[in-house]
Amino acid sequence: MPAPLHPLTSLTAACCTAAVTTAAGSWPLSVAVSAAAAVLAVRAGAGRRVLTAAAAVLLPLGLSLLMLHGLFFPEGRTVLAAWGPARVTAEGLAFALEAGTRTGACVLVLLLFSFTVSAPDLVAALNVRGLPPQFSFVLASALTLLPAVAGRLGAIRTAQESRGLVLGGGALARLAAVRVQMVPLVLGLLEESGHRAQALEARGFGRPGPRTSYREVPDPPAQRRLRAVLLVLAAAAVALRLGASWPAAGLL
Amino acid sequence: MTGAGPAAAVGTHDMLAARINSFSFHGDAAPALRNVEFGVRAGTLTAVLGGSGSGKTTLGKLLAGWHRPGHSGTLAGWLELAGERLEFRGGGDDPRINPAGWSDRVGYVPQDAAAMLSTVRSTVAEELAFGLENRGTPRPDMLREVGRIADLTGLAAFLDRDPATLSGGELRRLAIACAVITEPQVLVLDEPLASLDAAGVIVVRDLIARLTKAGTAVVVLSQSADGLARSAARWLVLDGGTAAAGGRPRELLRSPELARSGVVLHAVTHTAPAVRAGLPAGAAPVLELDGLGFCYPGAGGAAGERPLLRDLHLRVRPGEVVAITGPNGAGKSTLLRHLNGLLQPLAGEVRVQGRSIASLPTGRVAAAVGLLFQHPRDQLFERTVLREVGFGLRRLRGREAGAAADAALDAVGLSGEAGTHPAELPASKQRLLALATALARRPAVLALDEPTVGLDRHGLAVLRRAIDAEVARGAAVILVTHDPLFASSTAHRVLVLEGGALREP
């Protein structure tokens, strides 16, 4: 079995894939990247979470792209349909497709990374590289925020159910339940963060000076080389794209 | 001060000493502490005793630098650590405490053990190492220290577990271990024995003995004059935010100051631990557990481990009190969560008033089963104490809801706090408030998870009265506790949960 991916390798891979896809600006490539990310997410057992989160981000975005560029695209020449000032043009649809698939690929790749990376490994890897611990703590808190919020929400719901709150029923009942849970959720998180800050300070978290890491994350040389190659590829793709966009500069 | 003299007062060779003329939190008119003099020597155990709201935790946090003068409140007086005295007058030119430097020398474990955790470490071993990492300890030393402290605190078997999956007692030992591992000269422990089983109590007492022998000054804050407190060299008794008495335990044990305070005196309050008598015979059981089996899916990475509960049977009749004891992590809280359907058994059935609750949502079962959680803070979510008790009550009690809420608050002695935010109550009153939320619903079955933790003598009296009233009303009471005296003096039957099943002790 190959060595598990070092968190920096998966971070580099995700960022470089997003950069190359954006630079290439070709919808078949974007679709292929999205599909690959979806397959990897399913294989990593995070398919449902990644796809749900991606849908939450991409559906409204896709709709707005269609509305904006599909209906109002000034450069559009091939008119497919028109209602007053709104014209559906082939060019507009193509642009919307291009932009939509490109954004979709980037979102999926980055979500795949954030839902599959081990937060403790990432924090340890960043600490070893001398990043301020406050930074990696914020990063780790962000990555673990959803589970933490879900946990607290679960505790509040448990308490409320134990006192006669019946969940389920229609959309209105659910909305009412969300309302009674939000206030204690936010207040609880604020109160907890205050206590947490005190405890962290007492355990030497704010100290200046060097730090060590208990957790060891193996970083095989092959993965370091892979990261370098990925970065070079991404830089090349961006340079090519810039060259293609400004032919005059490219000729000089 | 008592005739015994201010023996816990400042001496010349104290590791940590304080003179608090007054300390007030920002925005509070009345001082939380006044006229307290305190000193603790290297290699000794000192107990600060007092009832709920006596100022123990405030004093502990001041000593440990968790409450910093100027930052958390205004202090008039001084703090002295290892011979270096900091004078505070409550003005802008007061010295500032550097929390990192102070906590190097004074460790503190809060009453709520979970508040000690970093929350970003994924195993017990990494959580233990967090303080060492921040001090730049080389990794080989860290590995050795983590192993050593885990052995001392009985956590060696838990090193790879996610801290979030630990039971209440295991979490407390982890919090203590996290403070001990950086080897502070002074260690302040707030209610260190709360929710520990008998084995856990021995582990912590042994650890404290070992630390004092090695020269650490240990301060225990407690509302109980228990065995640990009695092994202390000195006591300071706090009452109403001021020092009521100080001296050696045997000088103070029978003092009027201690008797007036809310400190629990086991020998006094449990003189007649007779098992409750007078259970009316013949009534049909109100709660039946039939062949209950349960296992958390892959809990703590131990998937495929033996089930937490297996083939568990229990019948409880109206007006009966059953106490369940057992080691930490045996599944006591898990069992209680089955009673109102928060957890569904993998095998067997729970019947309340003769009816299976398998297909009922918890919100419906809640009309018949009231549950007091182990951590009352998890149970409180409203803006005021009165709203908290009133939550969902109208649906159950109709027009009587208002009166029922008032009566429940009155029963636990919180009528005067109706407008207070639950988060601002001390831990003991939070527990009583959570109890009131269950009482107000007049359930047929009342399930109490560790109801005595954090309660002082007055709080325990309230709890006993409430249980008596529930029994008189015909409710069945099931309580989980680590306090054997409370169990035997309150319950008709005491059962032990061990190896997944209930047995007679």
CSV table of N, CA, C and O in Angstrom, one decimal, chain B residues 107-214:
chain,number,residue,atom,x,y,z
B,107,GLY,N,-0.5,25.6,38.3
B,107,GLY,CA,-1.4,24.9,37.5
B,107,GLY,C,-2.8,24.9,38.0
B,107,GLY,O,-3.0,25.0,39.3
B,108,TYR,N,-3.8,24.9,37.2
B,108,TYR,CA,-5.2,24.9,37.7
B,108,TYR,C,-6.0,24.0,36.8
B,108,TYR,O,-5.9,23.9,35.6
B,109,VAL,N,-6.9,23.2,37.5
B,109,VAL,CA,-7.8,22.4,36.8
B,109,VAL,C,-9.2,22.8,37.2
B,109,VAL,O,-9.6,22.7,38.4
B,110,PRO,N,-10.0,23.3,36.2
B,110,PRO,CA,-11.3,23.9,36.5
B,110,PRO,C,-12.3,22.8,36.9
B,110,PRO,O,-12.1,21.6,36.6
B,111,GLN,N,-13.4,23.2,37.5
B,111,GLN,CA,-14.5,22.3,37.9
B,111,GLN,C,-15.0,21.5,36.7
B,111,GLN,O,-15.3,20.4,36.7
B,112,ASP,N,-15.2,22.3,35.6
B,112,ASP,CA,-15.6,21.7,34.3
B,112,ASP,C,-14.4,21.2,33.6
B,112,ASP,O,-13.7,22.0,32.9
B,113,ALA,N,-14.1,19.9,33.7
B,113,ALA,CA,-12.9,19.4,33.2
B,113,ALA,C,-12.8,19.6,31.7
B,113,ALA,O,-11.7,19.8,31.2
B,114,ALA,N,-13.9,19.5,31.0
B,114,ALA,CA,-13.9,19.6,29.5
B,114,ALA,C,-13.3,21.0,29.1
B,114,ALA,O,-12.7,21.1,28.0
B,115,ALA,N,-13.5,22.0,29.9
B,115,ALA,CA,-13.0,23.4,29.6
B,115,ALA,C,-11.5,23.4,29.5
B,115,ALA,O,-10.9,24.4,29.0
B,116,MET,N,-10.8,22.4,30.0
B,116,MET,CA,-9.3,22.4,30.1
B,116,MET,C,-8.7,21.9,28.7
B,116,MET,O,-7.6,22.2,28.4
B,117,LEU,N,-9.5,21.3,27.9
B,117,LEU,CA,-9.0,20.7,26.7
B,117,LEU,C,-8.8,21.7,25.5
B,117,LEU,O,-9.6,22.6,25.4
B,118,SER,N,-7.8,21.4,24.7
B,118,SER,CA,-7.6,22.3,23.6
B,118,SER,C,-8.6,22.2,22.5
B,118,SER,O,-8.8,23.1,21.7
B,119,THR,N,-9.2,21.0,22.4
B,119,THR,CA,-10.2,20.6,21.4
B,119,THR,C,-9.7,20.4,20.0
B,119,THR,O,-10.4,20.1,19.1
B,120,VAL,N,-8.4,20.8,19.7
B,120,VAL,CA,-7.8,20.5,18.4
B,120,VAL,C,-6.9,19.3,18.4
B,120,VAL,O,-6.2,19.1,17.4
B,121,ARG,N,-6.8,18.6,19.5
B,121,ARG,CA,-5.9,17.4,19.5
B,121,ARG,C,-6.8,16.2,19.4
B,121,ARG,O,-7.9,16.1,20.0
B,122,SER,N,-6.4,15.2,18.6
B,122,SER,CA,-7.3,14.1,18.3
B,122,SER,C,-7.1,12.9,19.2
B,122,SER,O,-8.0,12.0,19.1
B,123,THR,N,-6.1,12.9,20.0
B,123,THR,CA,-6.0,11.7,20.9
B,123,THR,C,-5.6,12.2,22.3
B,123,THR,O,-5.2,13.4,22.5
B,124,VAL,N,-5.9,11.4,23.3
B,124,VAL,CA,-5.6,11.7,24.7
B,124,VAL,C,-4.1,12.0,24.8
B,124,VAL,O,-3.6,12.9,25.5
B,125,ALA,N,-3.2,11.2,24.1
B,125,ALA,CA,-1.8,11.4,24.2
B,125,ALA,C,-1.4,12.8,23.7
B,125,ALA,O,-0.6,13.5,24.3
B,126,GLU,N,-2.0,13.3,22.6
B,126,GLU,CA,-1.6,14.6,22.0
B,126,GLU,C,-2.2,15.7,22.9
B,126,GLU,O,-1.5,16.7,23.1
B,127,GLU,N,-3.4,15.4,23.5
B,127,GLU,CA,-3.9,16.4,24.4
B,127,GLU,C,-3.0,16.6,25.6
B,127,GLU,O,-2.7,17.7,26.1
B,128,LEU,N,-2.4,15.5,26.1
B,128,LEU,CA,-1.5,15.5,27.2
B,128,LEU,C,-0.2,16.3,26.9
B,128,LEU,O,0.3,17.0,27.7
B,129,ALA,N,0.2,16.1,25.6
B,129,ALA,CA,1.5,16.7,25.2
B,129,ALA,C,1.3,18.2,24.8
B,129,ALA,O,2.3,18.9,24.7
B,130,PHE,N,0.1,18.7,24.7
B,130,PHE,CA,-0.2,20.1,24.2
B,130,PHE,C,0.7,21.1,25.0
B,130,PHE,O,1.3,22.0,24.4
B,131,GLY,N,0.6,21.0,26.4
B,131,GLY,CA,1.4,22.0,27.2
B,131,GLY,C,2.9,21.8,27.0
B,131,GLY,O,3.6,22.8,27.0
B,132,LEU,N,3.4,20.6,26.7
B,132,LEU,CA,4.8,20.4,26.5
B,132,LEU,C,5.2,20.9,25.1
B,132,LEU,O,6.3,21.5,25.0
B,133,GLU,N,4.4,20.7,24.1
B,133,GLU,CA,4.6,21.3,22.8
B,133,GLU,C,4.8,22.8,22.8
B,133,GLU,O,5.8,23.3,22.2
B,134,ASN,N,4.0,23.4,23.6
B,134,ASN,CA,4.0,24.9,23.7
B,134,ASN,C,5.3,25.4,24.4
B,134,ASN,O,5.6,26.5,24.3
B,135,ARG,N,5.9,24.5,25.2
B,135,ARG,CA,7.1,24.9,25.9
B,135,ARG,C,8.4,24.4,25.1
B,135,ARG,O,9.5,24.5,25.6
B,136,GLY,N,8.1,23.8,23.9
B,136,GLY,CA,9.3,23.4,23.1
B,136,GLY,C,10.0,22.2,23.6
B,136,GLY,O,11.2,22.0,23.3
B,137,THR,N,9.3,21.3,24.4
B,137,THR,CA,10.0,20.1,24.9
B,137,THR,C,10.4,19.2,23.8
B,137,THR,O,9.5,18.9,22.9
B,138,PRO,N,11.6,18.7,23.8
B,138,PRO,CA,12.0,17.8,22.7
B,138,PRO,C,11.1,16.5,22.7
B,138,PRO,O,10.6,16.1,23.7
B,139,ARG,N,10.9,16.0,21.5
B,139,ARG,CA,9.9,14.9,21.3
B,139,ARG,C,10.2,13.7,22.1
B,139,ARG,O,9.2,13.1,22.8
B,140,PRO,N,11.4,13.2,22.2
B,140,PRO,CA,11.7,12.0,23.1
B,140,PRO,C,11.3,12.2,24.5
B,140,PRO,O,10.7,11.4,25.2
B,141,ASP,N,11.5,13.5,25.0
B,141,ASP,CA,11.1,13.8,26.4
B,141,ASP,C,9.6,13.8,26.5
B,141,ASP,O,9.0,13.3,27.5
B,142,MET,N,8.9,14.3,25.5
B,142,MET,CA,7.5,14.3,25.5
B,142,MET,C,6.9,12.9,25.6
B,142,MET,O,6.0,12.7,26.4
B,143,LEU,N,7.4,12.1,24.7
B,143,LEU,CA,6.9,10.7,24.7
B,143,LEU,C,7.0,10.0,26.1
B,143,LEU,O,6.1,9.4,26.6
B,144,ARG,N,8.2,10.3,26.7
B,144,ARG,CA,8.5,9.7,28.0
B,144,ARG,C,7.5,10.2,29.1
B,144,ARG,O,6.9,9.5,29.8
B,145,GLU,N,7.3,11.6,29.1
B,145,GLU,CA,6.5,12.2,30.1
B,145,GLU,C,5.0,11.8,29.9
B,145,GLU,O,4.3,11.6,30.9
B,146,VAL,N,4.6,11.8,28.6
B,146,VAL,CA,3.2,11.4,28.4
B,146,VAL,C,2.9,10.0,28.9
B,146,VAL,O,1.9,9.8,29.6
B,147,GLY,N,3.9,9.1,28.7
B,147,GLY,CA,3.7,7.7,29.2
B,147,GLY,C,3.7,7.7,30.7
B,147,GLY,O,2.8,7.0,31.3
B,148,ARG,N,4.6,8.5,31.3
B,148,ARG,CA,4.7,8.5,32.8
B,148,ARG,C,3.4,9.0,33.4
B,148,ARG,O,2.9,8.4,34.3
B,149,ILE,N,3.0,10.2,32.9
B,149,ILE,CA,1.8,10.8,33.5
B,149,ILE,C,0.5,10.0,33.3
B,149,ILE,O,-0.3,9.9,34.1
B,150,ALA,N,0.5,9.3,32.1
B,150,ALA,CA,-0.7,8.5,31.8
B,150,ALA,C,-0.7,7.3,32.8
B,150,ALA,O,-1.8,6.9,33.3
B,151,ASP,N,0.4,6.8,33.1
B,151,ASP,CA,0.5,5.7,34.1
B,151,ASP,C,0.0,6.2,35.5
B,151,ASP,O,-0.8,5.5,36.2
B,152,LEU,N,0.5,7.4,35.9
B,152,LEU,CA,0.1,7.9,37.2
B,152,LEU,C,-1.4,8.2,37.3
B,152,LEU,O,-1.9,8.2,38.4
B,153,THR,N,-2.0,8.6,36.2
B,153,THR,CA,-3.4,9.0,36.2
B,153,THR,C,-4.3,7.9,35.7
B,153,THR,O,-5.5,8.2,35.5
B,154,GLY,N,-3.8,6.7,35.5
B,154,GLY,CA,-4.7,5.6,35.0
B,154,GLY,C,-5.2,5.8,33.6
B,154,GLY,O,-6.3,5.3,33.3
B,155,LEU,N,-4.5,6.6,32.8
B,155,LEU,CA,-5.0,6.9,31.4
B,155,LEU,C,-4.2,6.1,30.4
B,155,LEU,O,-4.4,6.3,29.2
B,156,ALA,N,-3.3,5.2,30.8
B,156,ALA,CA,-2.4,4.5,29.8
B,156,ALA,C,-3.3,3.7,28.8
B,156,ALA,O,-2.9,3.7,27.6
B,157,ALA,N,-4.4,3.2,29.2
B,157,ALA,CA,-5.2,2.4,28.2
B,157,ALA,C,-6.0,3.3,27.2
B,157,ALA,O,-6.6,2.9,26.3
B,158,PHE,N,-6.0,4.7,27.5
B,158,PHE,CA,-6.8,5.6,26.7
B,158,PHE,C,-6.0,6.5,25.8
B,158,PHE,O,-6.6,7.3,25.2
B,159,LEU,N,-4.7,6.3,25.7
B,159,LEU,CA,-3.8,7.2,25.0
B,159,LEU,C,-4.2,7.5,23.5
B,159,LEU,O,-4.1,8.6,23.0
B,160,ASP,N,-4.8,6.5,22.9
B,160,ASP,CA,-5.2,6.6,21.5
B,160,ASP,C,-6.6,7.0,21.3
B,160,ASP,O,-7.1,7.1,20.2
B,161,ARG,N,-7.4,7.2,22.4
B,161,ARG,CA,-8.8,7.5,22.3
B,161,ARG,C,-8.9,9.0,22.0
B,161,ARG,O,-8.1,9.9,22.3
B,162,ASP,N,-10.0,9.4,21.3
B,162,ASP,CA,-10.4,10.7,21.1
B,162,ASP,C,-10.9,11.3,22.4
B,162,ASP,O,-11.8,10.7,23.0
B,163,PRO,N,-10.4,12.4,22.9
B,163,PRO,CA,-10.8,13.0,24.2
B,163,PRO,C,-12.3,13.2,24.2
B,163,PRO,O,-12.9,13.1,25.3
B,164,ALA,N,-12.9,13.5,23.1
B,164,ALA,CA,-14.4,13.7,23.1
B,164,ALA,C,-15.2,12.5,23.4
B,164,ALA,O,-16.4,12.6,23.8
B,165,THR,N,-14.6,11.3,23.4
B,165,THR,CA,-15.3,10.1,23.7
B,165,THR,C,-15.2,9.6,25.1
B,165,THR,O,-15.7,8.5,25.5
B,166,LEU,N,-14.4,10.4,26.0
B,166,LEU,CA,-14.2,9.9,27.3
B,166,LEU,C,-15.4,10.1,28.2
B,166,LEU,O,-16.2,11.1,28.0
B,167,SER,N,-15.6,9.3,29.2
B,167,SER,CA,-16.7,9.5,30.2
B,167,SER,C,-16.3,10.6,31.1
B,167,SER,O,-15.1,11.1,31.1
B,168,GLY,N,-17.2,11.1,31.9
B,168,GLY,CA,-17.0,12.2,32.8
B,168,GLY,C,-15.8,12.0,33.7
B,168,GLY,O,-15.0,12.9,33.9
B,169,GLY,N,-15.7,10.9,34.3
B,169,GLY,CA,-14.6,10.6,35.3
B,169,GLY,C,-13.2,10.5,34.6
B,169,GLY,O,-12.2,11.0,35.1
B,170,GLU,N,-13.2,9.9,33.4
B,170,GLU,CA,-12.0,9.8,32.6
B,170,GLU,C,-11.5,11.2,32.2
B,170,GLU,O,-10.3,11.5,32.2
B,171,LEU,N,-12.5,12.0,31.8
B,171,LEU,CA,-12.1,13.4,31.4
B,171,LEU,C,-11.5,14.2,32.5
B,171,LEU,O,-10.6,14.9,32.3
B,172,ARG,N,-12.0,14.0,33.8
B,172,ARG,CA,-11.4,14.7,34.9
B,172,ARG,C,-10.0,14.3,35.1
B,172,ARG,O,-9.1,15.1,35.4
B,173,ARG,N,-9.7,13.0,35.0
B,173,ARG,CA,-8.3,12.5,35.2
B,173,ARG,C,-7.4,13.1,34.1
B,173,ARG,O,-6.3,13.4,34.3
B,174,LEU,N,-8.0,13.2,32.9
B,174,LEU,CA,-7.2,13.7,31.8
B,174,LEU,C,-6.9,15.2,32.1
B,174,LEU,O,-5.7,15.7,31.9
B,175,ALA,N,-7.9,16.0,32.5
B,175,ALA,CA,-7.7,17.4,32.8
B,175,ALA,C,-6.6,17.5,33.9
B,175,ALA,O,-5.7,18.4,33.8
B,176,ILE,N,-6.6,16.7,34.9
B,176,ILE,CA,-5.6,16.8,36.0
B,176,ILE,C,-4.2,16.4,35.4
B,176,ILE,O,-3.2,17.1,35.7
B,177,ALA,N,-4.2,15.4,34.6
B,177,ALA,CA,-2.9,15.0,34.0
B,177,ALA,C,-2.3,16.1,33.1
B,177,ALA,O,-1.1,16.3,33.1
B,178,CYS,N,-3.2,16.8,32.4
B,178,CYS,CA,-2.8,17.9,31.5
B,178,CYS,C,-2.1,19.0,32.4
B,178,CYS,O,-1.2,19.7,31.9
B,179,ALA,N,-2.6,19.2,33.6
B,179,ALA,CA,-2.0,20.3,34.4
B,179,ALA,C,-0.7,19.8,35.1
B,179,ALA,O,0.2,20.5,35.3
B,180,VAL,N,-0.7,18.5,35.4
B,180,VAL,CA,0.4,17.9,36.2
B,180,VAL,C,1.7,17.8,35.3
B,180,VAL,O,2.8,18.0,35.7
B,181,ILE,N,1.4,17.6,34.0
B,181,ILE,CA,2.5,17.2,33.1
B,181,ILE,C,3.6,18.3,32.9
B,181,ILE,O,4.7,18.0,32.7
B,182,THR,N,3.2,19.6,33.1
B,182,THR,CA,4.2,20.6,33.0
B,182,THR,C,4.9,20.9,34.3
B,182,THR,O,5.6,21.9,34.4
B,183,GLU,N,4.6,20.1,35.3
B,183,GLU,CA,5.3,20.2,36.6
B,183,GLU,C,5.2,21.6,37.3
B,183,GLU,O,6.3,22.2,37.5
B,184,PRO,N,4.0,22.1,37.5
B,184,PRO,CA,3.9,23.4,38.2
B,184,PRO,C,4.4,23.2,39.7
B,184,PRO,O,4.3,22.1,40.2
B,185,GLN,N,4.8,24.3,40.3
B,185,GLN,CA,5.2,24.3,41.7
B,185,GLN,C,4.0,24.2,42.6
B,185,GLN,O,4.0,23.7,43.7
B,186,VAL,N,2.9,24.9,42.1
B,186,VAL,CA,1.6,24.9,42.8
B,186,VAL,C,0.6,24.4,41.9
B,186,VAL,O,0.5,24.7,40.7
B,187,LEU,N,-0.3,23.5,42.5
B,187,LEU,CA,-1.4,22.9,41.7
B,187,LEU,C,-2.7,23.2,42.4
B,187,LEU,O,-2.9,22.8,43.5
B,188,VAL,N,-3.6,23.9,41.7
B,188,VAL,CA,-4.9,24.2,42.3
B,188,VAL,C,-6.0,23.3,41.6
B,188,VAL,O,-6.1,23.4,40.4
B,189,LEU,N,-6.7,22.5,42.3
B,189,LEU,CA,-7.6,21.6,41.8
B,189,LEU,C,-9.0,21.9,42.3
B,189,LEU,O,-9.3,21.9,43.5
B,190,ASP,N,-9.9,22.2,41.3
B,190,ASP,CA,-11.3,22.6,41.7
B,190,ASP,C,-12.2,21.3,41.7
B,190,ASP,O,-12.4,20.8,40.6
B,191,GLU,N,-12.6,20.9,42.8
B,191,GLU,CA,-13.5,19.7,42.9
B,191,GLU,C,-12.9,18.5,42.2
B,191,GLU,O,-13.5,17.9,41.3
B,192,PRO,N,-11.6,18.1,42.5
B,192,PRO,CA,-11.0,17.1,41.7
B,192,PRO,C,-11.6,15.7,41.8
B,192,PRO,O,-11.3,14.9,40.9
B,193,LEU,N,-12.5,15.4,42.8
B,193,LEU,CA,-13.0,14.1,42.9
B,193,LEU,C,-14.4,14.0,42.3
B,193,LEU,O,-15.0,12.9,42.3
B,194,ALA,N,-14.9,15.1,41.7
B,194,ALA,CA,-16.3,15.1,41.2
B,194,ALA,C,-16.4,14.1,40.1
B,194,ALA,O,-15.6,14.0,39.2
B,195,SER,N,-17.5,13.3,40.1
B,195,SER,CA,-17.8,12.2,39.1
B,195,SER,C,-16.8,11.2,38.9
B,195,SER,O,-16.7,10.5,37.9
B,196,LEU,N,-15.8,11.0,39.9
B,196,LEU,CA,-14.9,9.9,39.8
B,196,LEU,C,-15.4,8.7,40.5
B,196,LEU,O,-16.1,8.8,41.6
B,197,ASP,N,-15.2,7.5,40.0
B,197,ASP,CA,-15.5,6.3,40.7
B,197,ASP,C,-14.5,6.0,41.8
B,197,ASP,O,-13.5,6.7,41.9
B,198,ALA,N,-14.8,4.9,42.5
B,198,ALA,CA,-13.9,4.6,43.7
B,198,ALA,C,-12.4,4.4,43.2
B,198,ALA,O,-11.5,5.0,43.9
B,199,ALA,N,-12.2,3.8,42.1
B,199,ALA,CA,-10.9,3.5,41.6
B,199,ALA,C,-10.2,4.9,41.2
B,199,ALA,O,-9.0,5.1,41.5
B,200,GLY,N,-11.0,5.7,40.6
B,200,GLY,CA,-10.5,7.0,40.2
B,200,GLY,C,-10.1,7.9,41.3
B,200,GLY,O,-9.2,8.7,41.3
B,201,VAL,N,-10.9,7.8,42.4
B,201,VAL,CA,-10.6,8.6,43.6
B,201,VAL,C,-9.3,8.2,44.2
B,201,VAL,O,-8.4,9.0,44.6
B,202,ILE,N,-9.0,6.9,44.2
B,202,ILE,CA,-7.7,6.4,44.7
B,202,ILE,C,-6.6,6.9,43.8
B,202,ILE,O,-5.6,7.3,44.3
B,203,VAL,N,-6.8,6.8,42.5
B,203,VAL,CA,-5.7,7.3,41.6
B,203,VAL,C,-5.4,8.7,41.9
B,203,VAL,O,-4.2,9.1,42.0
B,204,VAL,N,-6.4,9.6,42.0
B,204,VAL,CA,-6.2,11.0,42.2
B,204,VAL,C,-5.6,11.3,43.6
B,204,VAL,O,-4.6,12.1,43.7
B,205,ARG,N,-6.0,10.6,44.6
B,205,ARG,CA,-5.5,10.8,45.9
B,205,ARG,C,-4.0,10.3,46.0
B,205,ARG,O,-3.1,11.0,46.6
B,206,ASP,N,-3.7,9.2,45.3
B,206,ASP,CA,-2.3,8.7,45.2
B,206,ASP,C,-1.4,9.8,44.5
B,206,ASP,O,-0.3,10.0,44.9
B,207,LEU,N,-2.0,10.3,43.4
B,207,LEU,CA,-1.2,11.3,42.6
B,207,LEU,C,-0.9,12.5,43.5
B,207,LEU,O,0.2,13.0,43.5
B,208,ILE,N,-1.9,13.0,44.2
B,208,ILE,CA,-1.7,14.2,45.1
B,208,ILE,C,-0.7,13.9,46.1
B,208,ILE,O,0.2,14.7,46.4
B,209,ALA,N,-0.7,12.7,46.7
B,209,ALA,CA,0.3,12.3,47.7
B,209,ALA,C,1.7,12.3,47.1
B,209,ALA,O,2.6,12.8,47.7
B,210,ARG,N,1.8,11.8,45.9
B,210,ARG,CA,3.1,11.7,45.2
B,210,ARG,C,3.6,13.1,44.9
B,210,ARG,O,4.8,13.4,45.1
B,211,LEU,N,2.7,14.0,44.5
B,211,LEU,CA,3.1,15.4,44.2
B,211,LEU,C,3.6,16.1,45.4
B,211,LEU,O,4.6,16.8,45.3
B,212,THR,N,2.8,16.0,46.5
B,212,THR,CA,3.2,16.8,47.7
B,212,THR,C,4.6,16.2,48.2
B,212,THR,O,5.4,17.0,48.7
B,213,LYS,N,4.8,14.9,48.1
B,213,LYS,CA,6.0,14.3,48.5
B,213,LYS,C,7.2,14.9,47.7
B,213,LYS,O,8.3,15.1,48.2
B,214,ALA,N,6.9,15.1,46.4
B,214,ALA,CA,7.9,15.7,45.5
B,214,ALA,C,8.1,17.2,45.7
B,214,ALA,O,8.9,17.8,45.0
